[in-house]
XYZ file of C-alpha atoms in Angstrom:
731
model
C -0.004 0.021 0.020
C 2.780 2.469 0.843
C 3.735 2.716 -2.981
C 0.441 4.871 -3.510
C 1.497 8.817 -3.525
C -1.176 9.829 -0.855
C -1.456 13.877 -0.658
C -0.836 15.408 2.720
C -4.651 15.979 3.448
C -5.017 12.181 2.796
C -2.045 10.961 4.946
C -3.580 11.060 8.328
C -6.593 9.197 7.277
C -4.724 6.222 5.564
C -2.462 5.678 9.062
C -6.166 5.283 10.823
C -5.939 2.175 12.927
C -8.536 2.452 15.223
C -11.349 4.800 16.769
C -14.233 7.222 16.322
C -12.686 9.383 12.887
C -14.626 11.995 11.250
C -13.450 13.111 7.617
C -14.855 16.205 6.317
C -13.964 16.064 2.801
C -14.537 18.975 0.163
C -15.821 18.307 -3.327
C -13.706 16.226 -5.489
C -11.326 15.515 -2.743
C -11.221 11.858 -3.397
C -13.410 10.218 -0.603
C -14.260 6.814 -2.232
C -10.426 6.293 -3.341
C -9.176 6.990 0.582
C -11.884 5.170 1.784
C -11.427 2.174 -0.309
C -7.840 2.228 0.463
C -8.057 2.499 3.928
C -10.164 -0.729 4.431
C -8.026 -2.773 1.822
C -4.698 -1.353 4.392
C -6.998 -2.511 7.500
C -7.665 -5.951 5.687
C -4.230 -6.588 4.655
C -3.076 -5.904 8.458
C -5.747 -8.357 9.386
C -6.961 -5.265 11.978
C -10.489 -6.831 11.478
C -9.368 -9.813 13.274
C -12.011 -12.447 13.775
C -14.630 -9.936 12.803
C -15.663 -7.785 9.218
C -15.549 -4.263 7.944
C -18.619 -2.941 7.017
C -19.333 -0.126 4.537
C -22.611 1.578 4.559
C -23.660 4.094 1.882
C -27.357 5.516 0.876
C -27.391 4.819 -2.926
C -27.033 0.919 -4.538
C -25.364 2.806 -7.001
C -22.344 3.618 -4.666
C -22.688 0.013 -2.824
C -21.604 -1.178 -6.205
C -18.958 1.151 -6.742
C -17.023 0.644 -3.495
C -17.598 -3.179 -4.158
C -15.816 -3.192 -7.529
C -12.976 -0.641 -6.368
C -12.199 -2.554 -3.131
C -12.159 -6.113 -4.944
C -9.555 -4.603 -7.606
C -7.201 -3.160 -4.867
C -7.388 -6.616 -2.823
C -6.607 -8.123 -5.848
C -3.518 -6.105 -6.986
C -2.125 -6.526 -3.508
C -2.825 -10.210 -3.340
C -5.119 -10.005 -0.153
C -7.012 -12.939 0.465
C -9.735 -11.229 2.994
C -12.091 -11.090 0.507
C -14.858 -12.302 2.592
C -13.960 -9.946 5.318
C -15.835 -6.947 4.170
C -19.470 -6.214 3.428
C -20.984 -3.182 1.450
C -24.263 -2.436 2.024
C -26.921 0.374 2.309
C -28.009 1.348 5.369
C -31.551 0.317 4.612
C -29.931 -3.379 3.744
C -28.276 -3.421 7.147
C -31.731 -2.765 8.597
C -33.630 -5.662 6.596
C -30.642 -8.028 8.127
C -31.191 -7.201 11.516
C -34.902 -7.201 11.446
C -34.694 -10.717 9.533
C -32.812 -11.958 12.367
C -35.880 -11.407 15.275
C -38.791 -10.367 13.529
C -41.020 -11.862 16.384
C -39.695 -9.104 18.936
C -41.266 -6.577 16.927
C -44.461 -8.996 16.462
C -43.735 -9.659 12.462
C -44.251 -12.348 10.387
C -41.072 -13.971 9.176
C -42.236 -13.709 5.422
C -42.183 -9.789 5.191
C -41.396 -7.983 2.403
C -39.795 -4.618 1.430
C -42.100 -1.897 -0.172
C -39.495 -0.210 -2.250
C -39.490 3.348 -3.487
C -41.335 2.134 -6.551
C -43.831 0.428 -4.692
C -44.576 2.960 -2.115
C -45.290 5.373 -4.654
C -48.015 2.966 -6.368
C -49.323 2.364 -3.038
C -49.455 5.611 -1.665
C -50.668 7.311 -5.059
C -53.640 5.289 -5.047
C -54.346 5.754 -1.406
C -54.550 9.754 -2.471
C -56.540 8.865 -5.384
C -59.154 6.745 -3.474
C -59.623 9.628 -0.538
C -60.716 11.982 -3.287
C -62.507 10.036 -4.763
C -64.433 8.636 -1.929
C -65.440 11.650 -1.154
C -62.416 13.521 -0.230
C -62.248 16.109 -2.832
C -64.190 18.764 -0.749
C -62.089 18.302 2.298
C -59.419 18.616 0.004
C -59.980 21.879 -1.787
C -61.398 23.345 1.546
C -57.654 24.651 2.077
C -57.714 26.576 -1.400
C -58.047 30.193 -1.302
C -61.142 31.621 -2.631
C -61.129 32.361 -6.213
C -63.753 33.626 -8.557
C -61.761 33.693 -11.927
C -61.832 29.853 -13.271
C -58.465 30.034 -14.824
C -56.585 31.341 -11.864
C -59.019 28.728 -9.655
C -57.766 25.866 -11.965
C -54.218 26.831 -11.410
C -54.558 26.863 -7.623
C -56.192 23.589 -7.758
C -53.046 22.013 -10.055
C -50.508 23.702 -7.738
C -52.083 21.833 -4.812
C -52.274 18.739 -6.416
C -48.524 18.910 -7.588
C -47.295 19.441 -4.110
C -49.427 17.296 -1.935
C -47.724 13.634 -2.733
C -44.781 15.175 -0.921
C -46.552 16.816 1.670
C -48.474 13.541 2.621
C -45.311 11.499 1.971
C -43.135 13.548 4.243
C -45.667 14.154 6.969
C -46.080 10.201 7.172
C -42.686 9.693 7.462
C -42.401 12.290 10.514
C -45.251 10.459 11.952
C -43.485 7.210 12.022
C -40.584 8.684 13.252
C -42.154 10.081 16.145
C -44.317 6.998 17.068
C -47.372 8.299 16.226
C -49.454 5.543 14.719
C -52.844 6.264 12.581
C -54.739 5.095 15.628
C -53.067 7.721 18.029
C -53.497 10.442 15.092
C -57.228 9.529 15.055
C -57.431 9.762 18.571
C -55.907 13.429 18.807
C -58.279 14.831 15.773
C -61.333 13.505 17.486
C -60.606 15.478 20.245
C -58.994 18.388 18.288
C -60.246 18.780 14.875
C -57.496 20.569 13.417
C -56.031 21.767 10.235
C -54.184 19.555 7.329
C -54.323 16.386 9.466
C -58.067 15.785 8.598
C -56.977 15.116 5.222
C -53.911 13.273 6.115
C -55.314 10.920 8.765
C -57.572 8.758 5.999
C -54.690 8.412 3.520
C -52.448 7.546 6.327
C -54.826 4.716 7.506
C -55.304 3.540 4.192
C -51.474 3.025 3.287
C -50.937 1.650 6.755
C -53.603 -0.810 5.869
C -52.312 -1.418 2.407
C -48.609 -2.059 3.637
C -50.100 -4.855 5.981
C -52.217 -6.362 4.167
C -49.602 -7.385 1.749
C -46.808 -7.995 4.323
C -44.962 -4.926 3.657
C -42.347 -2.591 5.340
C -41.691 0.504 3.799
C -37.841 2.335 4.272
C -38.929 4.339 7.327
C -40.590 1.039 8.931
C -37.324 -0.674 8.230
C -34.955 1.773 10.189
C -37.557 2.376 13.223
C -37.898 -1.759 13.740
C -34.134 -2.008 13.095
C -33.351 -0.065 16.010
C -36.260 -1.335 18.182
C -35.002 -4.931 17.695
C -31.230 -3.933 18.520
C -32.346 -1.817 21.462
C -34.578 -4.897 22.737
C -32.118 -7.787 22.516
C -29.348 -7.793 24.029
C -27.868 -10.810 22.292
C -28.615 -9.603 18.640
C -26.957 -6.546 19.518
C -23.761 -8.228 20.885
C -23.852 -10.345 18.046
C -23.646 -7.328 15.174
C -20.978 -5.599 17.722
C -18.985 -8.740 17.294
C -19.644 -9.465 13.500
C -18.504 -6.089 12.735
C -14.945 -4.614 14.179
C -15.161 -1.405 11.921
C -17.861 0.576 10.499
C -17.427 2.897 7.623
C -20.338 5.313 6.791
C -20.162 7.151 3.641
C -22.117 10.365 2.517
C -22.981 10.494 6.369
C -24.172 14.492 5.853
C -27.384 12.918 4.612
C -27.451 10.687 7.573
C -30.746 11.135 9.933
C -31.129 10.550 13.592
C -32.072 7.150 13.633
C -29.734 5.643 11.183
C -26.976 7.432 13.662
C -28.576 5.416 16.285
C -28.583 2.185 14.842
C -24.673 2.643 13.710
C -23.653 4.214 17.204
C -25.389 0.568 19.024
C -23.209 -1.503 16.427
C -20.051 0.245 17.394
C -20.568 0.614 20.915
C -18.521 -2.002 21.575
C -15.211 -1.533 19.455
C -15.608 2.122 19.028
C -14.295 1.725 15.410
C -16.271 4.193 13.331
C -15.547 6.614 10.592
C -17.813 8.690 9.059
C -17.055 10.542 5.682
C -18.900 13.466 4.063
C -19.197 17.265 3.569
C -21.733 19.207 5.393
C -21.841 21.922 2.703
C -23.277 19.178 0.338
C -26.050 18.354 2.470
C -28.856 19.195 0.118
C -31.574 16.471 1.156
C -33.461 18.069 3.970
C -36.298 19.503 2.534
C -37.449 15.753 1.256
C -36.095 13.596 3.915
C -35.426 13.611 7.713
C -31.473 14.170 6.896
C -29.850 16.779 8.537
C -26.093 17.890 8.729
C -26.222 18.337 12.479
C -25.780 15.145 13.263
C -22.398 14.786 11.423
C -21.580 18.231 12.941
C -22.453 16.563 16.655
C -20.300 13.337 15.312
C -17.265 15.757 14.195
C -17.099 17.168 17.951
C -17.202 14.112 19.565
C -14.958 11.799 17.548
C -11.429 10.804 18.622
C -9.843 11.976 15.414
C -10.752 14.338 12.877
C -8.770 14.956 9.553
C -9.885 17.293 6.679
C -9.779 16.422 2.966
C -9.350 19.820 1.645
C -7.388 19.402 -1.508
C -9.368 18.900 -4.614
C -8.129 18.314 -8.186
C -11.531 18.587 -9.672
C -11.952 22.332 -10.415
C -9.547 25.576 -11.657
C -8.052 27.588 -9.285
C -10.658 30.131 -10.191
C -14.131 28.306 -9.838
C -12.157 26.983 -6.316
C -11.598 30.586 -5.480
C -15.327 31.274 -6.218
C -16.541 28.680 -4.134
C -14.081 29.810 -1.335
C -15.288 33.264 -1.493
C -19.137 32.020 -1.510
C -18.368 29.934 2.116
C -16.575 33.146 3.395
C -19.326 35.477 2.879
C -21.867 33.590 4.346
C -20.145 32.253 7.464
C -18.912 36.062 7.817
C -21.875 38.138 6.264
C -24.888 36.539 6.080
C -27.875 37.120 8.928
C -26.628 35.435 11.659
C -29.141 32.496 12.135
C -27.943 31.418 8.721
C -24.309 31.623 8.834
C -23.752 27.707 10.005
C -25.166 27.219 6.579
C -21.884 26.347 5.179
C -18.788 25.069 7.384
C -15.222 27.197 7.090
C -13.636 24.625 4.686
C -11.455 26.334 2.543
C -10.848 24.033 -0.670
C -7.219 24.050 -1.759
C -5.598 23.110 -5.131
C -3.452 19.902 -5.448
C 0.252 20.730 -5.139
C 2.027 20.778 -8.671
C 4.654 18.550 -9.825
C 3.958 16.135 -7.029
C 2.585 13.142 -8.950
C -0.845 13.847 -8.049
C -3.746 14.462 -10.468
C -3.640 18.439 -11.105
C -6.131 20.613 -11.064
C -7.312 22.089 -14.813
C -5.553 25.076 -15.952
C -7.366 26.996 -18.499
C -5.542 29.659 -20.459
C -7.960 32.544 -19.566
C -10.543 33.412 -16.911
C -13.409 31.345 -17.676
C -16.168 32.629 -15.463
C -19.147 34.870 -16.416
C -22.575 35.999 -15.006
C -25.366 36.781 -17.215
C -28.315 39.094 -16.794
C -31.723 38.596 -18.976
C -35.265 40.261 -19.239
C -37.318 36.666 -19.059
C -36.300 33.320 -17.891
C -37.493 32.257 -21.569
C -34.913 34.353 -23.027
C -32.477 33.306 -20.392
C -32.859 29.414 -21.443
C -32.732 30.496 -25.044
C -29.843 32.390 -24.827
C -27.981 29.905 -22.481
C -28.547 27.277 -25.303
C -27.180 29.433 -28.007
C -23.859 29.473 -25.778
C -24.075 25.588 -25.364
C -24.570 25.269 -29.134
C -21.108 27.330 -29.857
C -19.126 25.995 -26.987
C -20.086 22.360 -28.251
C -18.908 23.518 -31.506
C -15.576 25.252 -30.369
C -14.948 22.414 -27.910
C -16.474 19.485 -29.190
C -14.576 17.175 -26.514
C -16.042 19.609 -23.488
C -18.743 18.174 -21.563
C -21.449 20.574 -20.450
C -23.999 20.699 -17.631
C -26.977 22.844 -17.463
C -28.546 23.280 -13.802
C -31.882 24.602 -13.525
C -33.612 25.096 -10.257
C -36.902 22.542 -10.550
C -37.993 19.798 -12.989
C -40.341 21.658 -14.710
C -37.651 23.912 -16.161
C -35.653 20.597 -17.306
C -38.336 20.167 -20.199
C -37.889 23.874 -21.212
C -34.740 23.704 -21.602
C -34.469 20.436 -23.512
C -37.088 22.001 -26.253
C -34.556 24.760 -26.831
C -31.763 21.614 -26.991
C -34.118 19.839 -29.572
C -34.359 23.016 -31.404
C -30.832 23.608 -31.786
C -30.633 19.976 -33.188
C -28.126 19.161 -29.832
C -27.856 15.397 -28.829
C -28.430 15.921 -25.017
C -29.503 13.721 -21.460
C -32.060 14.808 -19.459
C -31.531 13.625 -15.635
C -34.832 13.565 -13.542
C -38.542 12.182 -13.573
C -39.659 14.627 -16.152
C -37.542 13.618 -18.840
C -39.141 14.301 -22.594
C -37.104 11.648 -23.738
C -37.672 8.927 -21.203
C -41.256 9.733 -21.121
C -41.370 9.202 -24.873
C -42.245 5.659 -24.576
C -44.735 5.770 -22.041
C -46.563 8.279 -24.494
C -46.043 5.679 -27.451
C -47.583 3.134 -25.562
C -50.492 5.381 -24.521
C -50.872 6.433 -28.136
C -51.095 2.746 -29.033
C -53.683 1.786 -26.537
C -55.784 4.830 -27.724
C -55.928 3.299 -31.251
C -56.788 0.028 -29.990
C -59.462 1.797 -28.299
C -60.711 3.290 -31.490
C -59.154 0.992 -34.274
C -61.638 1.801 -37.204
C -60.176 5.400 -36.883
C -57.827 6.225 -39.429
C -56.901 9.351 -38.142
C -55.749 7.735 -34.865
C -53.406 4.941 -36.996
C -51.769 7.751 -38.949
C -50.610 9.533 -35.695
C -49.645 6.048 -34.079
C -47.501 5.572 -37.494
C -46.129 9.101 -37.046
C -45.450 9.440 -34.005
C -44.029 5.634 -32.979
C -42.978 3.463 -35.674
C -41.775 5.772 -38.977
C -38.005 6.233 -38.555
C -36.394 8.357 -41.157
C -33.983 11.440 -41.642
C -36.298 12.546 -44.369
C -38.388 14.722 -42.494
C -39.986 16.514 -45.801
C -40.470 13.046 -47.363
C -41.973 11.729 -44.255
C -44.440 14.898 -44.246
C -45.431 14.333 -47.801
C -45.927 10.551 -47.408
C -48.675 11.030 -44.247
C -50.465 13.749 -46.153
C -50.911 11.296 -49.296
C -52.015 8.714 -46.739
C -54.546 11.325 -45.263
C -55.759 12.333 -48.604
C -55.733 9.198 -50.240
C -59.004 8.071 -47.877
C -57.615 4.805 -46.963
C -59.698 2.881 -44.128
C -58.086 0.861 -41.243
C -58.542 -2.145 -42.768
C -56.861 -1.446 -46.374
C -53.584 -0.402 -44.397
C -53.243 -3.161 -42.012
C -54.369 -5.896 -44.278
C -53.428 -4.956 -47.847
C -49.530 -4.195 -48.304
C -49.667 -3.186 -51.558
C -52.352 -0.616 -51.219
C -50.018 2.264 -50.204
C -47.059 1.397 -52.593
C -48.593 4.121 -55.361
C -47.830 7.229 -53.244
C -44.174 6.197 -52.561
C -41.252 6.357 -55.267
C -38.738 4.138 -53.027
C -40.692 1.116 -51.754
C -36.873 0.022 -50.198
C -36.599 3.400 -48.233
C -36.137 3.423 -44.059
C -39.043 5.443 -44.179
C -41.490 2.813 -46.018
C -39.922 0.068 -44.370
C -40.857 1.377 -41.005
C -43.916 2.157 -41.816
C -44.379 -1.327 -43.070
C -43.058 -2.556 -39.996
C -45.827 -0.627 -37.977
C -48.931 -1.710 -39.639
C -47.703 -5.570 -38.859
C -46.953 -4.498 -35.333
C -50.527 -2.747 -34.487
C -51.989 -5.670 -36.638
C -50.312 -7.984 -34.074
C -51.232 -5.794 -31.207
C -55.089 -5.369 -31.809
C -55.143 -8.845 -32.388
C -53.642 -9.550 -29.135
C -56.188 -10.662 -26.185
C -57.308 -8.135 -23.622
C -57.273 -10.296 -20.488
C -54.108 -9.455 -19.092
C -53.447 -5.768 -19.986
C -50.238 -5.966 -17.776
C -49.176 -8.679 -20.298
C -50.145 -6.364 -23.118
C -48.427 -3.457 -22.664
C -45.320 -6.056 -22.172
C -45.916 -6.908 -25.654
C -46.463 -3.910 -27.140
C -43.211 -2.912 -25.738
C -41.443 -6.133 -27.389
C -42.817 -4.288 -30.866
C -41.362 -0.912 -30.108
C -37.193 -0.664 -31.270
C -36.463 0.616 -27.678
C -33.074 0.545 -25.797
C -32.520 -0.736 -22.366
C -33.413 1.979 -20.166
C -36.684 2.207 -21.856
C -37.396 -1.877 -21.870
C -36.723 -1.384 -18.286
C -39.680 1.736 -17.998
C -41.859 -0.737 -20.140
C -41.323 -3.684 -17.325
C -41.883 -0.970 -14.679
C -45.065 0.054 -16.683
C -46.102 -3.692 -16.909
C -45.687 -4.270 -12.983
C -47.674 -1.277 -12.111
C -50.584 -2.073 -14.341
C -50.319 -5.598 -12.692
C -50.565 -3.648 -9.405
C -53.709 -2.042 -10.013
C -55.411 -4.843 -11.573
C -54.837 -6.826 -8.403
C -56.514 -3.794 -6.677
C -59.316 -3.298 -8.644
C -60.228 -6.477 -11.249
C -62.369 -3.934 -13.169
C -60.362 -1.796 -14.214
C -60.369 -1.495 -18.212
C -57.807 -0.370 -21.259
C -59.851 2.768 -21.129
C -58.857 3.795 -17.816
C -55.283 2.583 -18.537
C -55.025 4.859 -21.494
C -56.281 7.929 -19.062
C -53.588 6.967 -16.467
C -50.892 6.544 -19.206
C -51.953 10.035 -20.533
C -51.755 11.862 -16.958
C -48.480 14.011 -16.838
C -49.587 14.502 -13.212
C -49.219 10.680 -12.521
C -46.612 10.573 -9.473
C -45.752 7.012 -10.244
C -44.353 7.323 -14.141
C -42.269 10.282 -12.834
C -41.035 7.819 -9.889
C -40.629 5.175 -12.663
C -38.165 7.317 -15.108
C -36.437 8.764 -12.358
C -35.848 5.015 -10.709
C -34.319 3.791 -13.913
C -32.372 6.350 -14.520
C -30.676 5.757 -10.806
C -30.444 2.005 -11.492
C -28.426 2.377 -15.027
C -26.284 5.263 -13.448
C -25.043 8.361 -15.618
C -21.408 9.768 -15.878
C -21.281 12.847 -18.221
C -18.790 11.807 -21.028
C -16.432 14.118 -23.169
C -18.338 16.144 -25.555
C -21.810 15.332 -23.795
C -24.644 18.100 -22.885
C -26.669 16.862 -19.660
C -29.261 18.901 -18.483
C -30.874 18.325 -14.858
C -31.712 20.352 -11.736
C -29.381 21.324 -9.159
C -30.112 18.337 -6.732
C -29.405 15.877 -9.558
C -25.920 17.318 -9.990
C -24.371 16.142 -6.880
C -21.857 13.610 -7.381
C -21.188 14.685 -11.057
C -18.843 16.837 -13.183
C -18.629 18.987 -16.181
C -16.010 20.933 -17.859
C -18.448 23.464 -18.481
C -21.402 24.575 -16.339
C -24.159 26.665 -16.734
C -26.352 27.704 -13.421
C -29.498 29.009 -14.229
C -32.344 30.937 -12.074
C -30.009 32.479 -9.846
C -33.132 34.724 -8.716
C -33.971 35.824 -5.038
C -37.104 33.184 -5.029
C -34.851 30.367 -5.904
C -31.787 31.294 -3.497
C -33.129 33.328 -0.919
C -31.142 35.338 1.657
C -33.268 36.123 4.546
C -36.930 34.937 6.309
C -38.974 38.116 4.911
C -38.348 37.406 1.202
C -41.074 35.542 -0.825
C -40.335 31.736 0.055
C -41.372 28.349 -1.691
C -42.562 26.916 1.691
C -45.515 29.520 1.712
C -47.922 28.161 -0.627
C -50.154 31.026 -2.701
C -52.578 28.827 -3.621
C -53.391 28.210 0.168
C -55.570 29.857 2.710
C -53.692 32.302 4.487
C -53.873 30.093 7.980
C -52.390 26.864 6.090
C -50.133 28.786 3.607
C -47.177 26.800 5.282
C -48.810 23.595 5.430
C -45.051 22.112 6.512
C -45.132 24.350 9.533
C -48.919 23.863 10.678
C -47.830 20.000 10.594
C -44.934 20.691 12.971
C -46.933 22.507 15.359
C -49.605 20.085 15.357
C -47.217 17.251 16.160
C -45.858 19.604 18.990
C -49.108 19.972 20.332
C -50.170 16.263 20.260
C -46.905 14.996 21.820
C -46.207 18.224 24.152
C -49.015 19.966 24.597
C -47.604 23.098 23.552
C -45.697 24.336 20.339
C -41.877 24.653 21.168
C -40.226 26.421 18.148
C -41.473 29.151 16.023
C -41.513 26.958 13.266
C -42.784 29.207 9.916
C -39.227 30.864 10.802
C -37.204 27.813 11.582
C -38.485 26.234 8.200
C -37.385 29.289 6.215
C -34.290 29.475 8.007
C -33.562 25.757 7.178
C -34.462 26.283 3.246
C -32.146 29.550 3.264
C -29.502 27.193 4.254
C -30.000 24.027 2.480
C -30.147 26.472 -0.998
C -27.012 28.139 -0.058
C -25.530 24.564 0.082
C -27.114 23.708 -2.845
C -25.694 26.780 -5.007
C -22.241 25.353 -3.456
C -22.767 22.189 -5.217
C -23.725 23.908 -8.509
C -20.395 25.909 -8.341
C -18.255 22.897 -7.592
C -19.563 20.840 -10.857
C -17.321 22.935 -13.082
C -14.214 22.028 -13.650
C -13.032 24.645 -16.067
C -16.051 27.156 -17.348
C -18.645 28.258 -15.284
C -21.567 30.809 -16.198
C -24.161 32.280 -13.610
C -27.484 33.610 -14.805
C -30.827 35.111 -13.843
C -33.394 36.636 -15.315
C -35.821 39.909 -14.396
C -39.204 38.116 -14.706
C -40.202 34.250 -15.529
C -41.894 35.528 -18.854
C -42.930 38.521 -20.933
C -46.434 38.240 -19.605
C -45.496 38.514 -16.092
C -46.082 42.406 -14.640
C -43.897 42.049 -11.541
C -39.997 41.683 -11.502
C -38.038 39.577 -9.591
C -34.873 40.440 -8.045
C -31.361 38.468 -8.551
C -30.386 36.473 -5.643
C -27.886 38.293 -3.470
C -25.626 35.305 -3.810
C -25.439 36.530 -7.872
C -24.514 39.728 -6.702
C -21.769 39.005 -4.553
C -20.316 36.427 -6.880
C -20.514 39.048 -9.923
C -18.301 41.258 -7.581
C -15.919 38.752 -7.330
C -16.223 37.947 -11.124
C -15.804 41.502 -12.181
C -12.700 41.684 -10.038
C -11.071 38.245 -11.122
C -11.970 39.023 -14.718
C -10.167 42.187 -14.831
């Protein structure tokens, strides 16, 4: 192991032998490299004794990454201890613990895990059932009075779009607080209060659905695993003896109960290494994670070694990130100064054999301010086109505040005829396979409608680069008054309207006709099987194939819940772009396959999804006061414009009600706390965005969302601060 040339900031970490060690690491510091090499070193020296080394992380893709890297190092060093370590997610560990003694928490040993997709399907169904079965009126009660029909619909759409996340986060918080549906119902019988009136029936049905199917969700797993370890001394001792060392990666994303489980396992040997970056803690608004738990561990650890060198970015970009940290920790309002830790990123020393920082030949950081957000997207894409043309091997990342913005950027990229990848649930390209199946089902339901047939052929099956030829061919199909029967069963009937019957246009047209003929003849007794059959006729890649498989699984679940569901209802579901399940299917397939920007690639994603990725050139869009607030008196996302004044901050309402339920009084100013936490997380999100760039960085904002907006929006204060730094450095 001594042959590796470790950097100065890595040496104390690689020399670790035991105890509690905290490793705060800056972006691009090489956390995975140092953890895998330290694990291999401990194994080589047999420090684990009769036990094992456990490496915990939060994503399955990270588990595979660790496994591959450790295995490679062990093979290179001829180390035989290949069974003396385990890599898993914290949830996989929880399942192992529960399966040891399920009876302690009165579980059947045949329980199963509801993964995020199953949870999304079940919870989505519970919300729909609540609204269908008399809950719609109660649901709409919380909306502001609105006489204008168009604005009333906008309010309703906004409430529906955010409701799933509110319900999911509330149920999670109730579970961690030990509040079961029965306890919540008892409380509401005595205190008819607010939003819990519509949360309760959904929570009751959700828990009933899990129980009837023998399922646990991820929250249940962690809660029950901790409960079992706490109650059974023998089992706790078994895990303490089994794991001599525990490593936790990305621990800034850890929550309280995860920390407690790890703490119990490490209680005996006290060999715990936790690696993370508080400045990249960006999941708190949609999970129970909190960087304060890593901060507490840093304070109580035996050793704390900072990995503060990074070779990812140029010195100019590193300086910009450091200036943001300096401003926040010294000049921001006092309540939010702890949003970032004072971790000054250093460049890697030159001529020492390390991978060195990029060195552009000129200052490559800029900012732009536009009249509208539409113009901001349009001009940014034009910059992307020019950069891509001039530097075809440079990777480019376009980061936007929200998922809805991804589609707007994607449409502009398509106009410019640029190849790109979308990350996130709203990907136009990944959604296409769902839209295509919906189109085919619509044709099945209207199989004598020639216009429906031509639309399916046009949008799904006919593949050609000859756009004008395709347009003319489809127009002639419409003008020749063919019937569906003519086209499907008489292959020669269309030959007279095309010159080249061997062209890709005509061949894909014939393939489409044959496929559709087979589809409409397929039995309709099992709609899930029909969807899989339709998928087989589509010339799709592996990722899209996975989406089709998940669609089949979802439809099978719906059929098991409702035997009377028909093809028209399935079509309505597939056509519903608000359906949370389809968004999640797209997202989960993307995560399973993983993504790494490659030379010359263009990627569009939100700021959250950019974490863990890097590009040569990065565009940070939407840097307005609303997206990146700096004080609690600004307009906030957590204040829902469409809800009545009393309920405009539903998250604060819920936290206050939980306090009243458990303690008889409200212990905090929750509206203020939630806003302060959001300010802090948005600062860290901006820090993540800046540190994705290797050589070039462009920050931008706009005065209005669209030309129709009457009110202006202010640029973020952080953009103004960074603008001054850029101006000085640029000179």
